[in-house]
PDB file of C-alpha atoms in Angstrom:
ATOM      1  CA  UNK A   1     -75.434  23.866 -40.364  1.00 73.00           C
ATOM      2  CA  UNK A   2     -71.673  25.065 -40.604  1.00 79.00           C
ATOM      3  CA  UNK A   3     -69.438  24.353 -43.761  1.00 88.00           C
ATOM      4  CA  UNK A   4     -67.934  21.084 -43.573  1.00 93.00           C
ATOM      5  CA  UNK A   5     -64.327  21.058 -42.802  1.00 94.00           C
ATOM      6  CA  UNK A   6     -63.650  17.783 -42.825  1.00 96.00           C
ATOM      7  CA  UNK A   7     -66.122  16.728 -45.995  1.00 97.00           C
ATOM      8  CA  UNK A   8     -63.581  19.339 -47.813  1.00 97.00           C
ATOM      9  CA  UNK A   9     -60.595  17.458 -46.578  1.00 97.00           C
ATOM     10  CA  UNK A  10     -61.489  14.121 -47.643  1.00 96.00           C
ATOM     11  CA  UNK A  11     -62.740  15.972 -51.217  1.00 95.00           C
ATOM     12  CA  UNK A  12     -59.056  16.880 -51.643  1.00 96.00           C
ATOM     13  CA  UNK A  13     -57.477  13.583 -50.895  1.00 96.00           C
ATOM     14  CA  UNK A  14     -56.203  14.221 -47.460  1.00 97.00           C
ATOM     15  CA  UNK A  15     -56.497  12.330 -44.418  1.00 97.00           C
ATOM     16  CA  UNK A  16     -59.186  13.319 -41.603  1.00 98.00           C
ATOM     17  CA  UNK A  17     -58.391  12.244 -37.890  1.00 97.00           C
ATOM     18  CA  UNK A  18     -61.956  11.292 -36.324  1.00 98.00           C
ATOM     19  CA  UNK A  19     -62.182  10.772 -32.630  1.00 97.00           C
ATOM     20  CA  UNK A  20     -64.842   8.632 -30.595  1.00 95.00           C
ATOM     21  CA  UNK A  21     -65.238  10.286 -27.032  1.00 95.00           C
ATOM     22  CA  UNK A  22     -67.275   7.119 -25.806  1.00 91.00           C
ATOM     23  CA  UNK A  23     -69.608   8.819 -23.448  1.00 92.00           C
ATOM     24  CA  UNK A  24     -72.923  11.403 -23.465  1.00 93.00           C
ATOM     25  CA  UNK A  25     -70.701  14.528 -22.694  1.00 94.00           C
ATOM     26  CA  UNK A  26     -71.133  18.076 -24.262  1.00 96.00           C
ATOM     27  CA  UNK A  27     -67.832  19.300 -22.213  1.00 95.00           C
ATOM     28  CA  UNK A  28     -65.760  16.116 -23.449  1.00 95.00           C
ATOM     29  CA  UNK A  29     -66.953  16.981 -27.607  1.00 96.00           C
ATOM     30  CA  UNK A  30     -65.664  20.421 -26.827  1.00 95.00           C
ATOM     31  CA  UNK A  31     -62.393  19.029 -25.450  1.00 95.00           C
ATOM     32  CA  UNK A  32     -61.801  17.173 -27.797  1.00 95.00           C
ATOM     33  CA  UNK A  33     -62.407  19.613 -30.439  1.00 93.00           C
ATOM     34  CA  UNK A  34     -60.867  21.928 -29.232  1.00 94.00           C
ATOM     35  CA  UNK A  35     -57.396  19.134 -29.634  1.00 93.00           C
ATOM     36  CA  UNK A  36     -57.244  19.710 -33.423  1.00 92.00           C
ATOM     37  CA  UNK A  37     -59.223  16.474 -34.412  1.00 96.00           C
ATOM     38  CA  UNK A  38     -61.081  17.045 -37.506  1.00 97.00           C
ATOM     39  CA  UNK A  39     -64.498  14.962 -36.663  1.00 98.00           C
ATOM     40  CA  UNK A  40     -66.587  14.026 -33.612  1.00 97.00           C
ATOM     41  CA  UNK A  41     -68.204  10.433 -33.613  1.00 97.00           C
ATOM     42  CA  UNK A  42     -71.264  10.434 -31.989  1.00 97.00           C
ATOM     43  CA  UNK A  43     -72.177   6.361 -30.891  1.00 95.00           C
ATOM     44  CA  UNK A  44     -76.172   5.992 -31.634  1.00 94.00           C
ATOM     45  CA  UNK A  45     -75.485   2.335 -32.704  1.00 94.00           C
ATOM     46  CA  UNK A  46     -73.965   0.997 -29.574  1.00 92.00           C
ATOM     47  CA  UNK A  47     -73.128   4.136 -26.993  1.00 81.00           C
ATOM     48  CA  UNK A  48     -75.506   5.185 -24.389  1.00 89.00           C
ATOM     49  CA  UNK A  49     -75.874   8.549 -26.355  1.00 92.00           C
ATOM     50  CA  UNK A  50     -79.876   9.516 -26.626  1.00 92.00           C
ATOM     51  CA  UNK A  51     -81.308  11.874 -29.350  1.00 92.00           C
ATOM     52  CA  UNK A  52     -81.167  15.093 -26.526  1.00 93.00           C
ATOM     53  CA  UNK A  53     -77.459  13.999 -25.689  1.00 95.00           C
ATOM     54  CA  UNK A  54     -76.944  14.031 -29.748  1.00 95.00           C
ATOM     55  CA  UNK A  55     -78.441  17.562 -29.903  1.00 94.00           C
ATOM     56  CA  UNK A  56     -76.270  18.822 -26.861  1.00 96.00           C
ATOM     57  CA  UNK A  57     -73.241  17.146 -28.349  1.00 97.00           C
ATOM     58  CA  UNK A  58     -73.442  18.678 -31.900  1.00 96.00           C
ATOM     59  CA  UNK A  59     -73.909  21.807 -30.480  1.00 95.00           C
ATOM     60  CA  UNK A  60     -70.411  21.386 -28.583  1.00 96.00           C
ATOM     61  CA  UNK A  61     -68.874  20.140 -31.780  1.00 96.00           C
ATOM     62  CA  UNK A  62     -69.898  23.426 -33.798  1.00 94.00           C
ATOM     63  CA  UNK A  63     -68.616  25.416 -30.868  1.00 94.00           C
ATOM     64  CA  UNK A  64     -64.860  23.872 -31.539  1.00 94.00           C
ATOM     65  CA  UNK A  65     -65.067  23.951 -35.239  1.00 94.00           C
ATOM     66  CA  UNK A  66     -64.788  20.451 -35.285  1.00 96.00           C
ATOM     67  CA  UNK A  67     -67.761  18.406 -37.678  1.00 97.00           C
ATOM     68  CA  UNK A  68     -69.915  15.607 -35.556  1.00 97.00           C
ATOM     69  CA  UNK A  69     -70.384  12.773 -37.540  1.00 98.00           C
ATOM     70  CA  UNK A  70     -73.776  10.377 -35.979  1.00 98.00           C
ATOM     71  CA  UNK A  71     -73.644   6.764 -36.375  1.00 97.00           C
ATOM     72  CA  UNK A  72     -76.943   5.920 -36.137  1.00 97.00           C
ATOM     73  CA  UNK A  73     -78.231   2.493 -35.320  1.00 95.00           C
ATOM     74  CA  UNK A  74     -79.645   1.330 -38.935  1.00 96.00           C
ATOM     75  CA  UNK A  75     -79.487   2.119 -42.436  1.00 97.00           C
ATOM     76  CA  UNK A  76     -83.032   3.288 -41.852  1.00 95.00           C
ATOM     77  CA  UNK A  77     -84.677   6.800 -43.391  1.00 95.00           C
ATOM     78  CA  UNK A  78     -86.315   8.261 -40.394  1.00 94.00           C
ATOM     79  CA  UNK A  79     -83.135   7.894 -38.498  1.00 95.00           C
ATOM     80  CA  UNK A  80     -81.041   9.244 -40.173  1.00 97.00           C
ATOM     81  CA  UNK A  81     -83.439  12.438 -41.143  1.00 95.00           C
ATOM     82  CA  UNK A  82     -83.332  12.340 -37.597  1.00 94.00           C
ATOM     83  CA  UNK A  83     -80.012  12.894 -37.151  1.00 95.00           C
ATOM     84  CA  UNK A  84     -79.425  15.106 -39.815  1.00 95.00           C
ATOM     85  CA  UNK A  85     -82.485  17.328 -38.422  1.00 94.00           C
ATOM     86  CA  UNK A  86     -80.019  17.525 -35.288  1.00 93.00           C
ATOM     87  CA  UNK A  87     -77.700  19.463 -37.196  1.00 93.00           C
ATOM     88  CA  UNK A  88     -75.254  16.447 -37.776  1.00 96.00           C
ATOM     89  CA  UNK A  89     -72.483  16.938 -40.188  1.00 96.00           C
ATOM     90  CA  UNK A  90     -72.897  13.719 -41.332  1.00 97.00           C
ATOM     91  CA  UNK A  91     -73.827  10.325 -40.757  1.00 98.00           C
ATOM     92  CA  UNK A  92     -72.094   6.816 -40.156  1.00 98.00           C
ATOM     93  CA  UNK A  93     -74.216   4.387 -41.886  1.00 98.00           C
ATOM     94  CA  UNK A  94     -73.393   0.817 -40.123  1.00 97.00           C
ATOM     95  CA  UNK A  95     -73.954  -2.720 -41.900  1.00 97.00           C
ATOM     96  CA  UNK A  96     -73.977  -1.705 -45.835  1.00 98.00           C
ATOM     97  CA  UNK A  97     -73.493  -5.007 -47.707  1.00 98.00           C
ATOM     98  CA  UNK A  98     -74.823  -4.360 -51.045  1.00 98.00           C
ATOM     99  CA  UNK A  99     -75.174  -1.238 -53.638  1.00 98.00           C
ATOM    100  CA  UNK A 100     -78.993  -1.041 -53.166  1.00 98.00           C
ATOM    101  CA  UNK A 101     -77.640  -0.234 -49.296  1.00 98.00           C
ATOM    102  CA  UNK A 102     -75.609   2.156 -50.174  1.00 98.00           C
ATOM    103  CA  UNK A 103     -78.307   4.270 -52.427  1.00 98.00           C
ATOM    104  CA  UNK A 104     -80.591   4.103 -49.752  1.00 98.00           C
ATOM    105  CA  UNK A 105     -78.431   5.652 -46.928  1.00 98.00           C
ATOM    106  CA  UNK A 106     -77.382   8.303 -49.528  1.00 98.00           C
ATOM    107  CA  UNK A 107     -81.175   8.746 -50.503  1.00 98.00           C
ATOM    108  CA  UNK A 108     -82.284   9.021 -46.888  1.00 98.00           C
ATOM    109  CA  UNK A 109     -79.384  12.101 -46.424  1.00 97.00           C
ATOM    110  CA  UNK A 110     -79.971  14.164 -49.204  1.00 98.00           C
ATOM    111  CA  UNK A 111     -82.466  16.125 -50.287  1.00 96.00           C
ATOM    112  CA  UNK A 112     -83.775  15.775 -54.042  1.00 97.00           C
ATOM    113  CA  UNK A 113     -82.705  15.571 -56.944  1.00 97.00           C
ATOM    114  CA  UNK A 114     -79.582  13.355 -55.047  1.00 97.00           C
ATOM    115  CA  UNK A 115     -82.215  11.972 -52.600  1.00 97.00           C
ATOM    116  CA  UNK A 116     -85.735  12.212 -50.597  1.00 96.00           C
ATOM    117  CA  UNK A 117     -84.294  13.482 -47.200  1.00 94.00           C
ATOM    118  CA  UNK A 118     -87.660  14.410 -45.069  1.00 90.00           C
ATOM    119  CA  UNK A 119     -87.957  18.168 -45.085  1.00 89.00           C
ATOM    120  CA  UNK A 120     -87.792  19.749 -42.023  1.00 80.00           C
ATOM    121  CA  UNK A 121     -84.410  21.233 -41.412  1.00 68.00           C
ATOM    122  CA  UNK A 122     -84.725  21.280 -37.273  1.00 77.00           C
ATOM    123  CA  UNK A 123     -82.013  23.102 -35.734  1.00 82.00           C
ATOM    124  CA  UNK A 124     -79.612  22.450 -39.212  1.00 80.00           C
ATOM    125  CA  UNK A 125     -81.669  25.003 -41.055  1.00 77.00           C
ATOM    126  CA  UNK A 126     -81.124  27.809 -38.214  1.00 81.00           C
ATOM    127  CA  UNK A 127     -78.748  30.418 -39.814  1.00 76.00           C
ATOM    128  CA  UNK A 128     -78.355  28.914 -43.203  1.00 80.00           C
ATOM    129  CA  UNK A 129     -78.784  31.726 -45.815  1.00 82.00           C
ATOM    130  CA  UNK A 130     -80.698  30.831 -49.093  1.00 83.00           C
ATOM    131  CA  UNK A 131     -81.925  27.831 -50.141  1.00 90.00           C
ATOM    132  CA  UNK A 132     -81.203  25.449 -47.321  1.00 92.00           C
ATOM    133  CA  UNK A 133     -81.444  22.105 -49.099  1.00 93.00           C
ATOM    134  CA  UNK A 134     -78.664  23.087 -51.618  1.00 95.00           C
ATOM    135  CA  UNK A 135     -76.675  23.465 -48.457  1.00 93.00           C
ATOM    136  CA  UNK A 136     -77.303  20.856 -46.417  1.00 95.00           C
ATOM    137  CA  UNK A 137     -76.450  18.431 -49.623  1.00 96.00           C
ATOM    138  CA  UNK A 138     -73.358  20.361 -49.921  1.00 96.00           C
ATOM    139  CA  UNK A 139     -71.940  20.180 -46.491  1.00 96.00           C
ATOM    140  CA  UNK A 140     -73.463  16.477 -45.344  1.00 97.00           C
ATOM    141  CA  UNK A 141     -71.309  13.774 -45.413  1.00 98.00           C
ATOM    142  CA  UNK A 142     -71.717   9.952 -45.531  1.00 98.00           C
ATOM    143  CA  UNK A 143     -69.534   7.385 -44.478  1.00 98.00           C
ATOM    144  CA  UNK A 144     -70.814   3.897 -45.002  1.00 98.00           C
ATOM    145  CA  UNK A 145     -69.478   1.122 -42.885  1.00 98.00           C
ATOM    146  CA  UNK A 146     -68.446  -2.146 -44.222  1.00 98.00           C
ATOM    147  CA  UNK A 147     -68.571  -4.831 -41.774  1.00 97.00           C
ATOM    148  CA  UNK A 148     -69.429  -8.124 -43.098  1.00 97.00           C
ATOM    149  CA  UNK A 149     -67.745 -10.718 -46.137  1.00 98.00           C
ATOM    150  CA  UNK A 150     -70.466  -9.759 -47.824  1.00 98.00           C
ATOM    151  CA  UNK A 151     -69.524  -6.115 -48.553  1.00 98.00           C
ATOM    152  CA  UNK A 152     -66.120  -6.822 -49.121  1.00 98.00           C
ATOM    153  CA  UNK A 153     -67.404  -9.306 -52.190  1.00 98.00           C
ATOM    154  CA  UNK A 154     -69.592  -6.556 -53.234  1.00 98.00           C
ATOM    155  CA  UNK A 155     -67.220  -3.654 -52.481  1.00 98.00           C
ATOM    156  CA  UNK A 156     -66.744  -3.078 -56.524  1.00 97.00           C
ATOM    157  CA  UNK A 157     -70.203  -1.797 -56.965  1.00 98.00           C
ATOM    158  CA  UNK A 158     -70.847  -0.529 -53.237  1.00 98.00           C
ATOM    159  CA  UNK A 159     -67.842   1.954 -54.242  1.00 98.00           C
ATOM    160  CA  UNK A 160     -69.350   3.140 -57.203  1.00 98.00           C
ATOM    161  CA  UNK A 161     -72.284   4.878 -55.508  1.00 98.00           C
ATOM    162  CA  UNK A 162     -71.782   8.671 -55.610  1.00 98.00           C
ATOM    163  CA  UNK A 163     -72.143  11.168 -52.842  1.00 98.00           C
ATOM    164  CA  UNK A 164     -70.709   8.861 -50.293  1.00 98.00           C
ATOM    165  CA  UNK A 165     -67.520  10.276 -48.948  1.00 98.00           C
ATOM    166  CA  UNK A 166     -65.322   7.715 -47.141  1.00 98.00           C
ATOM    167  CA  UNK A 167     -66.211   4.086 -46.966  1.00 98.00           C
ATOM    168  CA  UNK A 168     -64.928   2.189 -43.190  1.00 98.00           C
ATOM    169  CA  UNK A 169     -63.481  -0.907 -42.824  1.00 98.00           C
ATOM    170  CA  UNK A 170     -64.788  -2.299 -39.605  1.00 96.00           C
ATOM    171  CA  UNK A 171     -62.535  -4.723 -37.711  1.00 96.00           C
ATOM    172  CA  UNK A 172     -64.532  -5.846 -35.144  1.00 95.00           C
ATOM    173  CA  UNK A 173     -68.065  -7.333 -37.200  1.00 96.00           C
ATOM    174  CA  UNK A 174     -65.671  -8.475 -39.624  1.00 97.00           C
ATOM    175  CA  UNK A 175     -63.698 -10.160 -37.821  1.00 97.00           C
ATOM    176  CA  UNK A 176     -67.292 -12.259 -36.765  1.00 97.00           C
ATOM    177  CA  UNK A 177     -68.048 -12.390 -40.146  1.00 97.00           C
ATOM    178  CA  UNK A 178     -65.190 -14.191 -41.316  1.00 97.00           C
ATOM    179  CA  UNK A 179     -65.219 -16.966 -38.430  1.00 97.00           C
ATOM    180  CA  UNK A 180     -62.733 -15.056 -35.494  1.00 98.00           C
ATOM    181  CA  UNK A 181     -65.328 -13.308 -33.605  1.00 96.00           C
ATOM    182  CA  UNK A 182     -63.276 -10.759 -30.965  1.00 96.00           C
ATOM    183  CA  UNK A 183     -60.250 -11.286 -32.813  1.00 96.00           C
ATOM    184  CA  UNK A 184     -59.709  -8.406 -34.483  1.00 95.00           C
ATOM    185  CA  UNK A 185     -56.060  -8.716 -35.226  1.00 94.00           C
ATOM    186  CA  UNK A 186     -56.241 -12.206 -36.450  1.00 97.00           C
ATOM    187  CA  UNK A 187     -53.793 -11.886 -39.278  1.00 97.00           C
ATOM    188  CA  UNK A 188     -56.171 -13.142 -41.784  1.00 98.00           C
ATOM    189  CA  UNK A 189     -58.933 -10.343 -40.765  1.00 97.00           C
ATOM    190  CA  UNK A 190     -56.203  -7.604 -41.079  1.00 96.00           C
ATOM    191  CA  UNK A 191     -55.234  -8.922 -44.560  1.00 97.00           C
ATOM    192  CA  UNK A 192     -59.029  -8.332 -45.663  1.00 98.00           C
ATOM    193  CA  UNK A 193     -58.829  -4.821 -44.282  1.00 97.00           C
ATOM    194  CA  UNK A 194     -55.571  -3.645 -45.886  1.00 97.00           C
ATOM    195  CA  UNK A 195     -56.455  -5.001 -49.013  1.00 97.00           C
ATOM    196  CA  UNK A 196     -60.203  -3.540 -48.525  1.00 98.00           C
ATOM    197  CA  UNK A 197     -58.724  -0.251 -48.396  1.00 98.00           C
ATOM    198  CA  UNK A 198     -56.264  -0.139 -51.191  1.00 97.00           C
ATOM    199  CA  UNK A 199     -59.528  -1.275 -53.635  1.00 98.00           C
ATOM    200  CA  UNK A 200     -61.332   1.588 -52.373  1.00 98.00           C
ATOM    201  CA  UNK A 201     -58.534   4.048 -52.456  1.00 97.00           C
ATOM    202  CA  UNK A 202     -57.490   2.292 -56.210  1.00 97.00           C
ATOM    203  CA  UNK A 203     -61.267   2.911 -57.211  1.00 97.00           C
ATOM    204  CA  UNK A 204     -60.446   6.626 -56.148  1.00 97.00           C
ATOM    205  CA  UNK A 205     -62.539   6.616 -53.195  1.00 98.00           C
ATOM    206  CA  UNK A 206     -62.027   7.573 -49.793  1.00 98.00           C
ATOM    207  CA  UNK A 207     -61.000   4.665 -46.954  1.00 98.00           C
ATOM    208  CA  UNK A 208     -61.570   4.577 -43.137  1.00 98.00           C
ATOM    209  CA  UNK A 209     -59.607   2.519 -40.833  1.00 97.00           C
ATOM    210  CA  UNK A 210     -59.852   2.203 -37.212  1.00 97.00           C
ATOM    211  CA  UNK A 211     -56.679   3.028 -35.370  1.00 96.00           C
ATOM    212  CA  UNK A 212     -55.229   3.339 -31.800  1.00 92.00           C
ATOM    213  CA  UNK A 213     -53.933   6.531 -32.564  1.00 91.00           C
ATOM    214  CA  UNK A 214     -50.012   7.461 -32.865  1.00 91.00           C
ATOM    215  CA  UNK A 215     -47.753   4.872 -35.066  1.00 93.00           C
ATOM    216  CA  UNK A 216     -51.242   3.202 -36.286  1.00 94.00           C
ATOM    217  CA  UNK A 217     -52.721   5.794 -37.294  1.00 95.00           C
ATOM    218  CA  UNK A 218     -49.719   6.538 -39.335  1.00 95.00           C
ATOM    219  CA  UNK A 219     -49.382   3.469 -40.801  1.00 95.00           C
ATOM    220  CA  UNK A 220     -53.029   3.538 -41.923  1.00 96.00           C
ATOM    221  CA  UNK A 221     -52.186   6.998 -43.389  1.00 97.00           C
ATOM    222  CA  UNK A 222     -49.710   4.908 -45.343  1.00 96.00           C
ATOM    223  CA  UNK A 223     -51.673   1.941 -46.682  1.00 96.00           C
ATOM    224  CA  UNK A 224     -53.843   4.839 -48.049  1.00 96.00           C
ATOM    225  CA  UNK A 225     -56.943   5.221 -45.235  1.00 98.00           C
ATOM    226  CA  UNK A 226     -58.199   9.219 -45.042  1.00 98.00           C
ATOM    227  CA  UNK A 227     -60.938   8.323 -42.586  1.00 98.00           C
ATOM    228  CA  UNK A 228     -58.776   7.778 -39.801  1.00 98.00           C
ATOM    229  CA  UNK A 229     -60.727   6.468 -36.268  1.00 97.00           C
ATOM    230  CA  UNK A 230     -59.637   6.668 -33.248  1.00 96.00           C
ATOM    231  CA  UNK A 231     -61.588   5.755 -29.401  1.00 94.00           C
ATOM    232  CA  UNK A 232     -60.478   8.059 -26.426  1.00 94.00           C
ATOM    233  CA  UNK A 233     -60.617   5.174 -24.685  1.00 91.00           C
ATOM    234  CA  UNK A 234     -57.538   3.997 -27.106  1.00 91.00           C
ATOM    235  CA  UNK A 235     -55.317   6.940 -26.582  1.00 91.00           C
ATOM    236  CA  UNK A 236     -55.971   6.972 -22.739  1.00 89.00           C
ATOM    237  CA  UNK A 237     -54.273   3.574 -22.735  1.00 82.00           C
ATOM    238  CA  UNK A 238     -50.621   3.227 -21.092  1.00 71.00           C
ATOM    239  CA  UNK A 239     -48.318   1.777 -23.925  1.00 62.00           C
TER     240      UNK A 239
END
């Protein structure tokens, strides 16, 4: 497991561009890393991307310097040892409503005293000098995604849980949540985002927004998002 660039970008307040390539492809993470994005997303929750396409893919990532985050389908321990074991850089946690949530996705990556993290290691542990769970608790991130009313009522205490480093807005589940299901720019749904993300950057955390890359991205830099998401599916798109 390689030092995490873009966990020590967020840790000094500045923004970290995070691209979703969409597809099981080794040669497209390299590409894309090799484009000066600081993070990887690697779909378990709703991409076709199996557990040997994760492995394949994380390998690309650490070829291109560039840190592959795994959003794995559930806020569930096993998964996301297993992703971890992968040699992850960190993990997207989907569906975190309540604090209790957000402790156990932060239990389930770290090894004690933060956590219980199954010991293992896997392929993370290959080349790490010393005392590899000290690393790994060092360099793993977690982003927890907020996607439902629910977490943005609770958002006060779900931001209060340590060792989480960027809480992410989700447009799309929110948007269901609140009564506009596939209306993700319904005015009122983009209202609840922005003002999602100024709480968490006013409680001195770290935002994520989803983006289309280019002036949106920049405006989400603006409203105060560092997590900044972004499909290659988006950026292929004619204007």
């Amino acid at each position: 497991m390689r030092h995490n660039l873009a966990k020590e970008k967020l840790a000094a307040g500045k923004p970290v561009s995070v691209v979703a390539p969409g597809y099981s492809s080794a040669g497209l993470v390299e590409l894309l890393g090799r484009m000066g994005f600081d993070a990887i997303f690697i779909d378990c929750e709703h991409g076709p991307v199996g557990w040997e396409d994760v492995e394949h893919m994380v390998r690309a990532a650490e070829l291109a310097d560039v840190t592959p985050i795994v959003r794995v389908q559930s806020n569930d321990h096993s998964t996301i040892t297993r992703a971890l074991d992968r040699g992850a850089g960190g993990v997207q946690v989907p569906h975190i409503n309540t604090r209790a949530q957000a402790e156990a996705a932060v239990r389930a990556a770290k090894f004690a005293p933060i956590g219980h993290r199954g010991y293992a290691g896997g392929r993370a542990a290959l080349g790490v000098k010393g005392n590899f769970t000290v690393h790994a608790n060092a360099e793993t991130m977690v982003v927890a995604m907020l996607e439902e009313v629910e977490a943005l009522k609770n958002l006060d205490e779900i931001v209060t849980v340590e060792h989480i480093d960027a809480f992410f807005i989700a447009p799309g589940d929110l948007a269901q949540s609140m009564g506009h299901p596939g209306e993700m720019d319904h005015p009122d749904v983009q209202a609840a985002v922005q003002d999602a993300v100024r709480r968490v950057r006013a409680a001195g955390r770290a935002p994520g927004m989803l983006t289309t890359g280019g002036a949106t991205a920049r405006r989400a830099i603006e409203l105060g998002a560092l997590f900044i998401y972004v499909s290659l599916a988006s950026l292929l798109q004619p204007e």
